[in-house]
PDB file of C-alpha atoms in Angstrom:
ATOM      1  CA  MET H   1     -28.420-188.741-147.215  1.00 43.00           C
ATOM      2  CA  ASP H   2     -27.318-185.663-145.321  1.00 50.00           C
ATOM      3  CA  ARG H   3     -25.449-186.182-142.105  1.00 74.00           C
ATOM      4  CA  VAL H   4     -27.760-186.648-139.105  1.00 87.00           C
ATOM      5  CA  ARG H   5     -27.743-183.801-136.598  1.00 92.00           C
ATOM      6  CA  CYS H   6     -27.834-184.612-132.908  1.00 95.00           C
ATOM      7  CA  ALA H   7     -29.617-182.111-130.682  1.00 95.00           C
ATOM      8  CA  ALA H   8     -27.587-179.973-128.292  1.00 96.00           C
ATOM      9  CA  PRO H   9     -28.074-180.918-124.632  1.00 97.00           C
ATOM     10  CA  LEU H  10     -30.706-179.061-122.617  1.00 97.00           C
ATOM     11  CA  HIS H  11     -30.285-178.483-118.894  1.00 97.00           C
ATOM     12  CA  VAL H  12     -33.494-179.350-117.026  1.00 97.00           C
ATOM     13  CA  PRO H  13     -32.935-178.510-113.350  1.00 96.00           C
ATOM     14  CA  ARG H  14     -36.293-179.752-112.027  1.00 95.00           C
ATOM     15  CA  PRO H  15     -39.321-181.822-113.077  1.00 95.00           C
ATOM     16  CA  ALA H  16     -41.195-178.588-113.816  1.00 93.00           C
ATOM     17  CA  GLY H  17     -38.814-177.949-116.693  1.00 92.00           C
ATOM     18  CA  PRO H  18     -38.233-176.082-118.885  1.00 94.00           C
ATOM     19  CA  TRP H  19     -39.303-178.818-121.350  1.00 95.00           C
ATOM     20  CA  HIS H  20     -40.348-176.947-124.508  1.00 92.00           C
ATOM     21  CA  GLY H  21     -36.947-177.555-126.110  1.00 94.00           C
ATOM     22  CA  VAL H  22     -37.488-181.322-126.036  1.00 95.00           C
ATOM     23  CA  ARG H  23     -40.511-181.202-128.300  1.00 92.00           C
ATOM     24  CA  ASP H  24     -38.893-178.526-130.489  1.00 94.00           C
ATOM     25  CA  ASN H  25     -35.776-180.654-131.043  1.00 95.00           C
ATOM     26  CA  LEU H  26     -37.821-183.781-131.693  1.00 93.00           C
ATOM     27  CA  ALA H  27     -39.902-181.955-134.285  1.00 91.00           C
ATOM     28  CA  VAL H  28     -36.903-180.438-136.091  1.00 92.00           C
ATOM     29  CA  LEU H  29     -34.096-182.973-135.586  1.00 93.00           C
ATOM     30  CA  GLY H  30     -35.912-186.160-134.592  1.00 94.00           C
ATOM     31  CA  ASN H  31     -33.979-186.432-131.322  1.00 96.00           C
ATOM     32  CA  ALA H  32     -33.516-184.641-128.005  1.00 97.00           C
ATOM     33  CA  LEU H  33     -30.912-184.691-125.232  1.00 97.00           C
ATOM     34  CA  VAL H  34     -31.328-183.491-121.641  1.00 98.00           C
ATOM     35  CA  TYR H  35     -29.063-183.465-118.621  1.00 97.00           C
ATOM     36  CA  THR H  36     -29.317-182.525-114.966  1.00 97.00           C
ATOM     37  CA  THR H  37     -27.911-183.523-111.587  1.00 96.00           C
ATOM     38  CA  TRP H  38     -29.497-185.974-109.241  1.00 93.00           C
ATOM     39  CA  SER H  39     -29.099-183.481-106.376  1.00 93.00           C
ATOM     40  CA  GLU H  40     -31.235-180.982-108.333  1.00 96.00           C
ATOM     41  CA  TRP H  41     -33.956-183.617-108.648  1.00 96.00           C
ATOM     42  CA  LEU H  42     -33.571-185.023-105.123  1.00 96.00           C
ATOM     43  CA  PRO H  43     -36.124-182.631-103.537  1.00 96.00           C
ATOM     44  CA  SER H  44     -38.766-183.958-105.928  1.00 94.00           C
ATOM     45  CA  VAL H  45     -37.895-187.542-105.039  1.00 95.00           C
ATOM     46  CA  LEU H  46     -38.217-186.750-101.336  1.00 95.00           C
ATOM     47  CA  THR H  47     -41.366-184.633-101.445  1.00 95.00           C
ATOM     48  CA  THR H  48     -43.621-185.845-104.242  1.00 94.00           C
ATOM     49  CA  PRO H  49     -46.635-187.784-102.932  1.00 94.00           C
ATOM     50  CA  ARG H  50     -46.805-189.520-106.322  1.00 94.00           C
ATOM     51  CA  LEU H  51     -43.407-191.235-106.184  1.00 96.00           C
ATOM     52  CA  ARG H  52     -44.833-194.758-106.143  1.00 95.00           C
ATOM     53  CA  GLU H  53     -47.129-193.939-109.060  1.00 95.00           C
ATOM     54  CA  LEU H  54     -44.290-192.298-110.989  1.00 96.00           C
ATOM     55  CA  LEU H  55     -41.851-195.168-110.487  1.00 96.00           C
ATOM     56  CA  GLY H  56     -44.443-197.788-111.377  1.00 94.00           C
ATOM     57  CA  PRO H  57     -42.824-201.245-111.662  1.00 93.00           C
ATOM     58  CA  ASP H  58     -39.513-199.744-110.445  1.00 95.00           C
ATOM     59  CA  TRP H  59     -41.049-199.040-107.030  1.00 96.00           C
ATOM     60  CA  ASP H  60     -40.101-202.466-105.648  1.00 96.00           C
ATOM     61  CA  ARG H  61     -36.492-202.072-106.748  1.00 95.00           C
ATOM     62  CA  TYR H  62     -36.429-198.610-105.186  1.00 96.00           C
ATOM     63  CA  ARG H  63     -37.744-199.946-101.881  1.00 95.00           C
ATOM     64  CA  ARG H  64     -35.317-202.916-101.831  1.00 96.00           C
ATOM     65  CA  THR H  65     -32.227-200.721-102.303  1.00 96.00           C
ATOM     66  CA  ARG H  66     -30.670-200.348 -98.857  1.00 94.00           C
ATOM     67  CA  ASP H  67     -28.101-197.636 -99.597  1.00 96.00           C
ATOM     68  CA  ALA H  68     -29.974-194.317 -99.434  1.00 95.00           C
ATOM     69  CA  VAL H  69     -27.703-192.540-101.931  1.00 94.00           C
ATOM     70  CA  VAL H  70     -28.035-195.332-104.492  1.00 94.00           C
ATOM     71  CA  ARG H  71     -31.787-195.477-103.894  1.00 95.00           C
ATOM     72  CA  TYR H  72     -32.328-191.750-104.422  1.00 96.00           C
ATOM     73  CA  ARG H  73     -30.094-191.633-107.487  1.00 95.00           C
ATOM     74  CA  PHE H  74     -32.025-194.522-108.979  1.00 95.00           C
ATOM     75  CA  ALA H  75     -35.338-192.761-108.366  1.00 96.00           C
ATOM     76  CA  ALA H  76     -34.047-189.453-109.763  1.00 97.00           C
ATOM     77  CA  SER H  77     -32.800-191.109-112.959  1.00 96.00           C
ATOM     78  CA  ARG H  78     -36.139-192.867-113.536  1.00 96.00           C
ATOM     79  CA  LEU H  79     -38.040-189.666-112.954  1.00 97.00           C
ATOM     80  CA  LEU H  80     -35.787-187.911-115.459  1.00 97.00           C
ATOM     81  CA  ILE H  81     -36.569-190.563-118.092  1.00 97.00           C
ATOM     82  CA  LYS H  82     -40.303-190.416-117.363  1.00 96.00           C
ATOM     83  CA  TYR H  83     -40.536-186.616-117.440  1.00 97.00           C
ATOM     84  CA  THR H  84     -38.402-186.357-120.589  1.00 96.00           C
ATOM     85  CA  ALA H  85     -40.589-188.883-122.392  1.00 95.00           C
ATOM     86  CA  ALA H  86     -43.728-187.221-121.033  1.00 95.00           C
ATOM     87  CA  ALA H  87     -42.599-183.888-122.479  1.00 94.00           C
ATOM     88  CA  ALA H  88     -42.099-185.558-125.862  1.00 92.00           C
ATOM     89  CA  LEU H  89     -45.418-187.394-125.787  1.00 92.00           C
ATOM     90  CA  ALA H  90     -47.479-184.602-124.218  1.00 91.00           C
ATOM     91  CA  THR H  91     -48.822-186.862-121.496  1.00 92.00           C
ATOM     92  CA  PRO H  92     -48.499-187.077-117.694  1.00 94.00           C
ATOM     93  CA  PRO H  93     -45.349-189.022-116.700  1.00 94.00           C
ATOM     94  CA  GLU H  94     -47.255-191.436-114.454  1.00 93.00           C
ATOM     95  CA  TYR H  95     -49.133-192.713-117.538  1.00 92.00           C
ATOM     96  CA  LEU H  96     -45.877-194.089-118.979  1.00 94.00           C
ATOM     97  CA  ASP H  97     -44.631-197.586-118.217  1.00 92.00           C
ATOM     98  CA  LEU H  98     -40.839-197.948-118.193  1.00 92.00           C
ATOM     99  CA  ALA H  99     -39.482-201.407-118.972  1.00 92.00           C
ATOM    100  CA  TYR H 100     -36.062-202.905-119.771  1.00 91.00           C
ATOM    101  CA  ARG H 101     -34.601-204.957-122.581  1.00 85.00           C
ATOM    102  CA  LEU H 102     -31.952-207.626-122.114  1.00 79.00           C
ATOM    103  CA  GLY H 103     -28.842-205.827-120.873  1.00 76.00           C
ATOM    104  CA  GLY H 104     -30.880-203.199-119.010  1.00 81.00           C
ATOM    105  CA  ARG H 105     -31.637-200.730-121.836  1.00 86.00           C
ATOM    106  CA  PRO H 106     -34.833-198.818-120.891  1.00 91.00           C
ATOM    107  CA  TYR H 107     -37.799-198.488-123.217  1.00 92.00           C
ATOM    108  CA  LEU H 108     -41.369-197.231-123.049  1.00 93.00           C
ATOM    109  CA  ARG H 109     -43.877-200.041-123.140  1.00 91.00           C
ATOM    110  CA  GLY H 110     -46.322-199.382-125.982  1.00 90.00           C
ATOM    111  CA  PHE H 111     -44.148-196.773-127.719  1.00 90.00           C
ATOM    112  CA  ASP H 112     -41.858-198.732-130.023  1.00 84.00           C
ATOM    113  CA  GLN H 113     -41.315-195.603-132.152  1.00 87.00           C
ATOM    114  CA  ILE H 114     -39.406-193.919-129.321  1.00 92.00           C
ATOM    115  CA  GLU H 115     -35.833-194.921-128.438  1.00 94.00           C
ATOM    116  CA  LEU H 116     -34.218-194.030-125.088  1.00 95.00           C
ATOM    117  CA  SER H 117     -30.722-193.966-123.645  1.00 96.00           C
ATOM    118  CA  LEU H 118     -29.600-193.160-120.086  1.00 96.00           C
ATOM    119  CA  SER H 119     -26.132-192.319-118.762  1.00 96.00           C
ATOM    120  CA  HIS H 120     -24.983-191.101-115.369  1.00 94.00           C
ATOM    121  CA  THR H 121     -21.722-190.511-113.572  1.00 92.00           C
ATOM    122  CA  GLY H 122     -21.082-188.749-110.288  1.00 88.00           C
ATOM    123  CA  ASP H 123     -23.813-186.152-109.888  1.00 92.00           C
ATOM    124  CA  VAL H 124     -24.786-185.859-113.571  1.00 96.00           C
ATOM    125  CA  MET H 125     -27.567-187.713-115.384  1.00 97.00           C
ATOM    126  CA  ALA H 126     -28.337-187.554-119.108  1.00 97.00           C
ATOM    127  CA  VAL H 127     -31.191-188.937-121.200  1.00 97.00           C
ATOM    128  CA  GLY H 128     -31.350-189.157-124.976  1.00 97.00           C
ATOM    129  CA  LEU H 129     -34.613-189.685-126.848  1.00 96.00           C
ATOM    130  CA  SER H 130     -35.185-190.296-130.565  1.00 95.00           C
ATOM    131  CA  ARG H 131     -38.138-190.868-132.894  1.00 93.00           C
ATOM    132  CA  THR H 132     -36.016-191.621-135.997  1.00 93.00           C
ATOM    133  CA  GLY H 133     -33.794-194.489-134.870  1.00 94.00           C
ATOM    134  CA  ARG H 134     -31.298-195.644-132.278  1.00 94.00           C
ATOM    135  CA  ILE H 135     -29.723-193.232-129.799  1.00 96.00           C
ATOM    136  CA  GLY H 136     -26.939-193.620-127.240  1.00 96.00           C
ATOM    137  CA  VAL H 137     -25.486-191.214-124.684  1.00 97.00           C
ATOM    138  CA  ASP H 138     -22.444-191.309-122.448  1.00 96.00           C
ATOM    139  CA  VAL H 139     -21.247-188.792-119.854  1.00 96.00           C
ATOM    140  CA  GLU H 140     -17.841-188.841-118.170  1.00 95.00           C
ATOM    141  CA  PRO H 141     -15.883-186.474-115.875  1.00 94.00           C
ATOM    142  CA  ALA H 142     -13.800-184.140-118.039  1.00 90.00           C
ATOM    143  CA  ASP H 143     -10.822-184.581-115.711  1.00 85.00           C
ATOM    144  CA  ARG H 144     -11.005-188.377-115.695  1.00 81.00           C
ATOM    145  CA  PHE H 145      -7.509-189.865-115.665  1.00 77.00           C
ATOM    146  CA  VAL H 146      -6.811-191.953-118.750  1.00 73.00           C
ATOM    147  CA  ARG H 147      -3.926-194.392-119.185  1.00 75.00           C
ATOM    148  CA  LEU H 148      -2.960-193.707-122.774  1.00 72.00           C
ATOM    149  CA  ASP H 149      -0.771-196.795-122.998  1.00 74.00           C
ATOM    150  CA  LEU H 150      -3.609-199.085-121.886  1.00 73.00           C
ATOM    151  CA  LEU H 151      -6.283-197.416-124.002  1.00 74.00           C
ATOM    152  CA  GLU H 152      -4.106-197.708-127.084  1.00 76.00           C
ATOM    153  CA  THR H 153      -4.212-201.490-126.774  1.00 80.00           C
ATOM    154  CA  GLN H 154      -7.874-201.673-125.691  1.00 83.00           C
ATOM    155  CA  MET H 155      -9.835-199.082-127.688  1.00 87.00           C
ATOM    156  CA  LEU H 156      -7.849-197.150-130.300  1.00 89.00           C
ATOM    157  CA  THR H 157      -7.781-198.063-133.975  1.00 90.00           C
ATOM    158  CA  PRO H 158      -4.489-197.799-135.892  1.00 89.00           C
ATOM    159  CA  ALA H 159      -5.715-194.575-137.543  1.00 89.00           C
ATOM    160  CA  GLU H 160      -6.591-193.046-134.153  1.00 90.00           C
ATOM    161  CA  THR H 161      -3.260-194.082-132.678  1.00 88.00           C
ATOM    162  CA  ARG H 162      -1.384-192.368-135.506  1.00 88.00           C
ATOM    163  CA  GLU H 163      -3.406-189.165-135.139  1.00 88.00           C
ATOM    164  CA  LEU H 164      -2.970-189.015-131.360  1.00 88.00           C
ATOM    165  CA  ALA H 165       0.784-189.624-131.580  1.00 87.00           C
ATOM    166  CA  GLY H 166       1.323-186.201-133.116  1.00 84.00           C
ATOM    167  CA  LEU H 167      -0.521-184.274-130.388  1.00 88.00           C
ATOM    168  CA  PRO H 168       0.884-182.726-127.184  1.00 89.00           C
ATOM    169  CA  GLU H 169       0.297-184.953-124.144  1.00 82.00           C
ATOM    170  CA  LYS H 170      -2.450-182.820-122.588  1.00 83.00           C
ATOM    171  CA  GLU H 171      -4.324-182.476-125.853  1.00 88.00           C
ATOM    172  CA  ARG H 172      -3.879-186.194-126.462  1.00 87.00           C
ATOM    173  CA  ALA H 173      -5.558-187.008-123.139  1.00 86.00           C
ATOM    174  CA  VAL H 174      -8.526-184.731-123.922  1.00 89.00           C
ATOM    175  CA  ARG H 175      -8.919-186.224-127.394  1.00 90.00           C
ATOM    176  CA  THR H 176      -8.709-189.779-126.024  1.00 89.00           C
ATOM    177  CA  LEU H 177     -11.437-189.128-123.459  1.00 90.00           C
ATOM    178  CA  ARG H 178     -13.657-187.682-126.203  1.00 93.00           C
ATOM    179  CA  LEU H 179     -13.074-190.807-128.295  1.00 93.00           C
ATOM    180  CA  TRP H 180     -13.966-192.965-125.286  1.00 92.00           C
ATOM    181  CA  THR H 181     -17.303-191.204-124.743  1.00 94.00           C
ATOM    182  CA  LEU H 182     -18.152-191.321-128.459  1.00 95.00           C
ATOM    183  CA  LYS H 183     -17.437-195.049-128.587  1.00 94.00           C
ATOM    184  CA  GLU H 184     -19.496-195.649-125.462  1.00 93.00           C
ATOM    185  CA  ALA H 185     -22.400-193.673-126.927  1.00 95.00           C
ATOM    186  CA  TYR H 186     -22.269-195.542-130.255  1.00 94.00           C
ATOM    187  CA  SER H 187     -22.034-198.913-128.537  1.00 92.00           C
ATOM    188  CA  LYS H 188     -25.024-198.058-126.333  1.00 92.00           C
ATOM    189  CA  ALA H 189     -27.003-196.947-129.374  1.00 93.00           C
ATOM    190  CA  LEU H 190     -26.395-200.373-130.906  1.00 90.00           C
ATOM    191  CA  GLY H 191     -27.430-202.046-127.643  1.00 84.00           C
ATOM    192  CA  GLN H 192     -24.001-203.648-127.218  1.00 71.00           C
ATOM    193  CA  GLY H 193     -22.481-201.759-124.266  1.00 59.00           C
ATOM    194  CA  LEU H 194     -18.912-202.887-123.607  1.00 57.00           C
ATOM    195  CA  ARG H 195     -19.485-206.095-125.603  1.00 65.00           C
ATOM    196  CA  LEU H 196     -18.620-204.230-128.812  1.00 68.00           C
ATOM    197  CA  GLY H 197     -14.875-204.154-129.416  1.00 82.00           C
ATOM    198  CA  PHE H 198     -13.791-200.519-129.384  1.00 87.00           C
ATOM    199  CA  LYS H 199     -10.867-201.249-131.708  1.00 86.00           C
ATOM    200  CA  GLU H 200     -13.310-202.359-134.414  1.00 86.00           C
ATOM    201  CA  PHE H 201     -14.476-198.813-135.195  1.00 90.00           C
ATOM    202  CA  GLY H 202     -13.122-195.310-134.830  1.00 91.00           C
ATOM    203  CA  PHE H 203     -13.867-191.613-135.218  1.00 92.00           C
ATOM    204  CA  SER H 204     -12.309-188.843-137.220  1.00 89.00           C
ATOM    205  CA  PRO H 205     -11.264-185.604-135.466  1.00 86.00           C
ATOM    206  CA  GLY H 206     -14.516-184.154-136.807  1.00 86.00           C
ATOM    207  CA  GLY H 207     -16.617-186.887-135.240  1.00 87.00           C
ATOM    208  CA  ARG H 208     -17.362-189.108-138.247  1.00 90.00           C
ATOM    209  CA  LEU H 209     -17.566-192.884-137.903  1.00 91.00           C
ATOM    210  CA  ARG H 210     -14.634-194.701-139.516  1.00 89.00           C
ATOM    211  CA  ALA H 211     -13.319-198.187-140.085  1.00 88.00           C
ATOM    212  CA  PRO H 212     -10.119-199.203-138.214  1.00 85.00           C
ATOM    213  CA  ASP H 213      -7.963-198.206-141.187  1.00 83.00           C
ATOM    214  CA  GLY H 214      -9.478-194.707-141.277  1.00 82.00           C
ATOM    215  CA  ARG H 215     -11.953-195.145-144.134  1.00 85.00           C
ATOM    216  CA  SER H 216     -15.479-193.759-143.741  1.00 83.00           C
ATOM    217  CA  ALA H 217     -17.891-196.313-142.239  1.00 78.00           C
ATOM    218  CA  THR H 218     -21.176-194.445-142.729  1.00 79.00           C
ATOM    219  CA  ARG H 219     -23.106-192.807-145.544  1.00 79.00           C
ATOM    220  CA  GLY H 220     -24.597-190.140-143.308  1.00 81.00           C
ATOM    221  CA  GLU H 221     -27.200-192.167-141.438  1.00 89.00           C
ATOM    222  CA  TRP H 222     -25.380-191.605-138.115  1.00 94.00           C
ATOM    223  CA  GLY H 223     -24.675-188.376-136.301  1.00 94.00           C
ATOM    224  CA  PHE H 224     -22.290-187.829-133.375  1.00 95.00           C
ATOM    225  CA  ALA H 225     -21.528-184.925-131.073  1.00 95.00           C
ATOM    226  CA  THR H 226     -19.666-184.160-127.845  1.00 96.00           C
ATOM    227  CA  HIS H 227     -20.506-181.311-125.469  1.00 96.00           C
ATOM    228  CA  PRO H 228     -18.984-179.970-122.250  1.00 95.00           C
ATOM    229  CA  VAL H 229     -21.673-179.767-119.531  1.00 95.00           C
ATOM    230  CA  MET H 230     -21.690-178.377-115.975  1.00 92.00           C
ATOM    231  CA  ASP H 231     -18.082-177.239-116.598  1.00 89.00           C
ATOM    232  CA  ARG H 232     -16.878-180.630-115.360  1.00 92.00           C
ATOM    233  CA  PHE H 233     -18.207-183.313-117.698  1.00 95.00           C
ATOM    234  CA  LEU H 234     -18.145-184.445-121.319  1.00 95.00           C
ATOM    235  CA  LEU H 235     -21.442-185.620-122.809  1.00 97.00           C
ATOM    236  CA  SER H 236     -21.405-187.519-126.097  1.00 97.00           C
ATOM    237  CA  VAL H 237     -24.370-188.656-128.161  1.00 97.00           C
ATOM    238  CA  ALA H 238     -24.801-190.997-131.114  1.00 96.00           C
ATOM    239  CA  CYS H 239     -28.051-190.749-133.084  1.00 95.00           C
ATOM    240  CA  HIS H 240     -29.265-192.777-136.042  1.00 94.00           C
ATOM    241  CA  ASP H 241     -31.801-192.034-138.748  1.00 92.00           C
ATOM    242  CA  THR H 242     -33.407-195.138-140.261  1.00 86.00           C
ATOM    243  CA  GLY H 243     -34.635-193.116-143.225  1.00 79.00           C
ATOM    244  CA  LEU H 244     -38.214-194.190-142.544  1.00 69.00           C
ATOM    245  CA  ASN H 245     -41.059-191.680-142.542  1.00 56.00           C
ATOM    246  CA  THR H 246     -41.712-191.431-138.798  1.00 56.00           C
ATOM    247  CA  ALA H 247     -44.413-189.258-137.282  1.00 55.00           C
ATOM    248  CA  GLY H 248     -43.291-185.702-136.632  1.00 55.00           C
ATOM    249  CA  ASP H 249     -46.030-185.348-134.018  1.00 53.00           C
ATOM    250  CA  THR H 250     -45.040-187.354-130.945  1.00 56.00           C
ATOM    251  CA  SER H 251     -48.104-186.659-128.825  1.00 52.00           C
ATOM    252  CA  VAL H 252     -49.730-189.706-127.283  1.00 51.00           C
ATOM    253  CA  GLU H 253     -52.815-189.173-129.427  1.00 51.00           C
ATOM    254  CA  THR H 254     -50.653-189.666-132.529  1.00 48.00           C
ATOM    255  CA  MET H 255     -48.281-192.381-131.331  1.00 47.00           C
ATOM    256  CA  LEU H 256     -50.884-194.685-129.754  1.00 47.00           C
ATOM    257  CA  ASP H 257     -53.874-196.463-131.183  1.00 41.00           C
ATOM    258  CA  ARG H 258     -56.947-194.485-130.085  1.00 41.00           C
ATOM    259  CA  GLY H 259     -58.593-197.545-128.543  1.00 39.00           C
ATOM    260  CA  PHE H 260     -55.514-198.278-126.445  1.00 35.00           C
ATOM    261  CA  LEU H 261     -55.207-194.599-125.533  1.00 41.00           C
ATOM    262  CA  SER H 262     -58.786-194.544-124.303  1.00 40.00           C
ATOM    263  CA  ALA H 263     -58.242-197.669-122.212  1.00 35.00           C
ATOM    264  CA  MET H 264     -55.009-196.280-120.757  1.00 40.00           C
ATOM    265  CA  THR H 265     -56.452-192.922-119.721  1.00 43.00           C
ATOM    266  CA  ARG H 266     -60.040-193.877-118.792  1.00 42.00           C
ATOM    267  CA  PRO H 267     -60.682-193.970-115.008  1.00 44.00           C
ATOM    268  CA  PRO H 268     -61.344-197.488-113.669  1.00 42.00           C
ATOM    269  CA  ASP H 269     -64.943-198.587-113.284  1.00 45.00           C
ATOM    270  CA  PRO H 270     -65.879-197.843-109.642  1.00 42.00           C
ATOM    271  CA  ASP H 271     -68.315-200.761-109.576  1.00 44.00           C
ATOM    272  CA  PRO H 272     -66.926-203.543-111.742  1.00 39.00           C
ATOM    273  CA  LYS H 273     -69.288-206.473-112.330  1.00 38.00           C
TER     274      LYS H 273
END
């Protein structure tokens, strides 16, 4: 199997888009990755009359959150997920029902073929979406201070430690942060978060998954990539291809049973018996 390609991140500064790249990347690569800032999406949170409808079951959590900054960031991140998925499924975002698995991983109720991953830090939010298998994203400040001595004992494999030892200190710090984001993204894709021991797997300088001793740990079914975004952050993504023949068309009409689609989109009976 050829190595899986992860889509390059697309900047979406507002709910209006541009969104065409999401469907294009899903059709060609099977996955898509978007990023934005919560401050760019804040005006939509504050002004849309449909906020309650868009948040759906998350509305109560939004209303219970006392801290205004936390509340607005939460709303912006959920809107980003909804609009990203809506672009992929060619349906209005308020028709989608966001739910959560154990551990907090979001998913779209009724769309088991679509996998989601959310990451945010500071002002940046990122959402990954895949129709071919698991996906995980992680975003971190590019200037984040890293304690190399601590990370060596907590997250680096012996092969990674040897490779980093030969690098200048500044380059070593950059490489270590990239490894951190890749490991976070892979762990999120597996649904493990920080429960997966980061010393149990590693990455080559080229971004290939490896065993602790440096041997290859994949036959091409995983793809990994790291991108600088907003000039201040590193965004890493891990995407998996199950090898199954998934639908290339991700419109709602294709992904949902037609009877369920009709029930979901039909207006309620104004005079129920």
